[in-house]
Short mmCIF file of C-alpha atoms in Angstrom, two decimals:
data_model
loop_
_atom_site.label_atom_id
_atom_site.label_comp_id
_atom_site.label_asym_id
_atom_site.label_seq_id
_atom_site.Cartn_x
_atom_site.Cartn_y
_atom_site.Cartn_z
CA MET A 1 -31.15 -45.02 -36.04
CA THR A 2 -29.84 -42.18 -38.14
CA LEU A 3 -27.42 -39.63 -36.77
CA LYS A 4 -28.38 -36.05 -37.33
CA PRO A 5 -25.61 -33.68 -38.38
CA PRO A 6 -24.66 -31.13 -35.75
CA LYS A 7 -26.33 -27.79 -36.01
CA ILE A 8 -24.07 -24.98 -37.09
CA LEU A 9 -25.18 -21.79 -35.45
CA PRO A 10 -24.82 -18.84 -37.78
CA VAL A 11 -23.04 -15.72 -36.64
CA THR A 12 -25.85 -13.34 -35.86
CA TYR A 13 -26.03 -9.67 -36.64
CA LYS A 14 -26.26 -8.97 -32.93
CA HIS A 15 -22.89 -10.67 -32.35
CA ASN A 16 -21.25 -8.71 -35.17
CA LYS A 17 -22.71 -5.52 -33.79
CA GLY A 18 -21.25 -6.31 -30.36
CA VAL A 19 -17.79 -6.93 -31.83
CA LYS A 20 -17.90 -3.66 -33.78
CA LYS A 21 -19.04 -1.80 -30.69
CA GLY A 22 -16.14 -3.28 -28.70
CA ARG A 23 -13.63 -2.23 -31.36
CA MET A 24 -15.07 1.29 -31.46
CA GLN A 25 -14.81 1.53 -27.67
CA LYS A 26 -11.15 0.44 -27.79
CA LYS A 27 -10.38 3.01 -30.48
CA GLY A 28 -12.15 5.71 -28.50
CA TRP A 29 -10.22 4.70 -25.38
CA TRP A 30 -6.85 4.97 -27.12
CA ILE A 31 -7.82 8.31 -28.67
CA LEU A 32 -8.66 9.56 -25.17
CA VAL A 33 -5.27 8.32 -23.89
CA ILE A 34 -3.32 10.03 -26.69
CA VAL A 35 -5.28 13.30 -26.45
CA SER A 36 -5.02 13.43 -22.65
CA VAL A 37 -1.27 12.81 -22.57
CA GLY A 38 -0.72 15.16 -25.51
CA ILE A 39 -2.59 17.95 -23.75
CA MET A 40 -1.00 17.51 -20.33
CA ILE A 41 2.68 17.18 -21.31
CA PRO A 42 3.04 20.76 -22.70
CA PHE A 43 1.54 22.11 -19.48
CA MET A 44 3.94 20.01 -17.40
CA ILE A 45 7.17 20.85 -19.24
CA PRO A 46 7.75 24.26 -17.54
CA HIS A 47 7.52 22.57 -14.13
CA LEU A 48 9.82 19.69 -15.12
CA THR A 49 12.70 22.15 -15.39
CA LEU A 50 12.47 22.57 -11.59
CA ASN A 51 13.00 26.30 -12.09
CA PRO A 52 10.37 28.47 -10.32
CA ALA A 53 10.93 31.20 -12.92
CA ASN A 54 9.45 28.90 -15.60
CA SER A 55 6.34 28.09 -13.58
CA ARG A 56 2.95 28.83 -15.12
CA VAL A 57 1.77 29.84 -11.63
CA ASP A 58 2.97 32.82 -9.58
CA ILE A 59 5.41 31.42 -7.02
CA THR A 60 5.85 33.14 -3.66
CA SER A 61 8.05 30.59 -1.86
CA THR A 62 10.13 27.46 -2.41
CA THR A 63 7.64 25.52 -0.27
CA GLN A 64 4.81 26.43 -2.61
CA TYR A 65 6.84 25.41 -5.64
CA SER A 66 7.85 22.08 -4.10
CA ILE A 67 4.22 21.29 -3.24
CA LEU A 68 3.06 22.34 -6.70
CA VAL A 69 5.63 20.26 -8.63
CA THR A 70 5.04 17.17 -6.47
CA ARG A 71 1.28 17.47 -6.86
CA ILE A 72 1.51 17.87 -10.64
CA GLY A 73 3.85 14.87 -10.92
CA CYS A 74 1.57 12.64 -8.82
CA ALA A 75 -1.51 13.82 -10.73
CA PHE A 76 0.15 12.87 -14.02
CA ILE A 77 1.04 9.43 -12.62
CA ALA A 78 -2.60 9.05 -11.53
CA LEU A 79 -3.68 9.92 -15.08
CA ILE A 80 -1.39 7.34 -16.72
CA THR A 81 -2.01 4.56 -14.18
CA GLY A 82 -5.73 5.33 -14.31
CA PHE A 83 -5.81 4.46 -18.00
CA LEU A 84 -3.91 1.24 -17.29
CA GLN A 85 -6.28 0.26 -14.48
CA PHE A 86 -9.28 0.02 -16.79
CA MET A 87 -7.59 -2.23 -19.36
CA ASP A 88 -9.01 -5.77 -19.21
CA ARG A 89 -5.61 -7.24 -20.11
CA ILE A 90 -4.19 -5.88 -16.85
CA ARG A 91 -7.29 -5.87 -14.66
CA LEU A 92 -8.36 -9.47 -15.39
CA LYS A 93 -5.20 -11.28 -16.48
CA ASN A 94 -2.78 -9.53 -14.10
CA PRO A 95 -4.76 -8.68 -10.95
CA MET A 96 -1.60 -8.20 -8.88
CA VAL A 97 -0.40 -5.50 -11.28
CA HIS A 98 -3.85 -3.94 -11.14
CA ARG A 99 -3.74 -3.94 -7.35
CA TYR A 100 -0.27 -2.47 -6.90
CA VAL A 101 0.05 -0.18 -9.92
CA GLY A 102 -0.22 2.81 -7.62
CA VAL A 103 -3.17 4.90 -8.80
CA VAL A 104 -4.66 5.10 -5.29
CA VAL A 105 -1.37 6.22 -3.72
CA SER A 106 -0.74 8.86 -6.40
CA VAL A 107 -4.30 10.22 -6.07
CA PHE A 108 -4.03 10.44 -2.28
CA ILE A 109 -0.66 12.24 -2.42
CA SER A 110 -1.78 14.62 -5.17
CA GLY A 111 -5.18 15.21 -3.53
CA ILE A 112 -3.69 16.01 -0.12
CA LEU A 113 -1.12 18.34 -1.68
CA ALA A 114 -3.97 20.02 -3.60
CA LEU A 115 -5.49 20.95 -0.23
CA ALA A 116 -2.23 22.75 0.57
CA VAL A 117 -2.13 24.47 -2.85
CA VAL A 118 -5.54 26.04 -2.10
CA PHE A 119 -3.92 28.34 0.49
CA TYR A 120 -1.75 29.91 -2.25
CA ILE A 121 -4.69 30.71 -4.56
CA GLU A 122 -5.70 34.35 -4.16
CA ILE A 123 -9.00 34.28 -6.10
CA PHE A 124 -11.74 32.98 -3.80
CA THR A 125 -13.94 31.35 -6.46
CA LYS A 126 -10.95 29.58 -8.01
CA ALA A 127 -9.77 28.37 -4.59
CA THR A 128 -13.27 27.10 -3.74
CA ALA A 129 -13.57 25.19 -7.02
CA PHE A 130 -10.08 23.71 -6.57
CA LEU A 131 -10.84 22.70 -2.99
CA THR A 132 -14.15 21.06 -3.98
CA LEU A 133 -12.46 19.02 -6.71
CA ALA A 134 -9.67 17.93 -4.36
CA ILE A 135 -12.15 16.74 -1.72
CA LEU A 136 -14.26 14.89 -4.30
CA TRP A 137 -11.14 13.31 -5.79
CA LEU A 138 -9.96 12.04 -2.41
CA PHE A 139 -13.44 10.86 -1.38
CA THR A 140 -14.18 8.90 -4.59
CA CYS A 141 -10.74 7.27 -4.55
CA TRP A 142 -11.11 6.34 -0.87
CA LYS A 143 -14.53 4.79 -1.56
CA GLY A 144 -13.03 2.85 -4.46
CA TYR A 145 -10.27 1.52 -2.23
CA ARG A 146 -12.63 0.57 0.61
CA THR A 147 -15.14 -1.22 -1.64
CA ALA A 148 -12.31 -3.28 -3.17
CA ALA A 149 -10.99 -4.14 0.30
CA LYS A 150 -14.46 -5.42 1.23
CA GLY A 151 -14.72 -7.47 -1.96
CA HIS A 152 -17.48 -5.33 -3.50
CA PHE A 153 -15.84 -5.17 -6.91
CA ASN A 154 -18.83 -3.84 -8.87
CA ALA A 155 -19.08 -0.88 -6.50
CA HIS A 156 -15.27 -0.57 -6.60
CA ARG A 157 -15.33 -0.21 -10.39
CA ILE A 158 -18.07 2.45 -10.22
CA TRP A 159 -16.25 4.52 -7.61
CA MET A 160 -12.93 4.30 -9.44
CA MET A 161 -14.62 5.41 -12.66
CA ARG A 162 -15.94 8.43 -10.77
CA SER A 163 -12.48 9.11 -9.35
CA PHE A 164 -10.88 8.86 -12.78
CA GLY A 165 -13.55 11.17 -14.20
CA ILE A 166 -12.37 13.80 -11.71
CA THR A 167 -8.76 13.05 -12.71
CA LEU A 168 -9.70 13.95 -16.29
CA VAL A 169 -11.08 17.35 -15.21
CA ALA A 170 -7.59 18.82 -15.72
CA VAL A 171 -7.62 17.60 -19.33
CA ARG A 172 -11.16 18.84 -20.04
CA ALA A 173 -10.44 22.23 -18.50
CA ARG A 174 -7.43 22.78 -20.75
CA VAL A 175 -9.59 22.02 -23.78
CA LEU A 176 -12.77 23.87 -22.79
CA VAL A 177 -11.31 27.04 -21.28
CA PRO A 178 -9.64 28.26 -24.52
CA VAL A 179 -12.81 27.40 -26.48
CA LEU A 180 -14.98 29.29 -24.00
CA LEU A 181 -12.64 32.29 -24.03
CA ILE A 182 -12.60 32.42 -27.83
CA THR A 183 -16.41 32.15 -27.89
CA TYR A 184 -16.75 34.88 -25.26
CA TYR A 185 -14.45 37.37 -26.99
CA THR A 186 -15.95 36.60 -30.41
CA PHE A 187 -19.43 37.27 -29.04
CA LYS A 188 -18.17 40.42 -27.31
CA MET A 189 -16.61 41.74 -30.54
CA ASP A 190 -19.84 41.08 -32.44
CA LEU A 191 -21.75 43.14 -29.88
CA CYS A 192 -19.23 45.98 -30.21
CA PHE A 193 -19.58 45.97 -34.01
CA GLN A 194 -23.37 45.99 -33.72
CA LYS A 195 -23.27 49.00 -31.38
CA GLU A 196 -20.99 50.88 -33.79
CA GLU A 197 -23.35 50.15 -36.69
CA ILE A 198 -26.31 51.44 -34.67
CA ARG A 199 -24.43 54.67 -33.99
#
């Protein structure tokens, strides 16, 4: 009886492709972290001085300013802890850290305070949009918490991804709004030049 040598399975192209895809996803994730934090910090600095005169928002009372600063601080914590929550190193290897890192608490505090901030917004459309986002943020985070409590971890992950997507709205808005404004005024100037040429 002759012994056959063990078969050596070659590394397939599909496996290499999966490894490359995983590395690209990690790079993209870290780019998103750096860009998000880099965008949000300059907008937070005026409020970190705790001086209402430096606020980027018109302040009418100390109560409004206290609510605003607390909400911004909790929202930033939710942003940072949200990134940490989706890291496999923490989520899988340190489940206790994942459970108690505090993203749910910070979202609930910031979301509830956002409902109070709505009453200080004078523009109706802006207040409505802000209120809608706050309700969706609270709802998706609550669903994420409840599904985890029931042991439905696949559903928990989906709901928390939705909640974190709403968390990133603040980052996207600060990128898109300037781009949209520049596009709008550029288009408007082109129309003005065209009218002058027609005349």
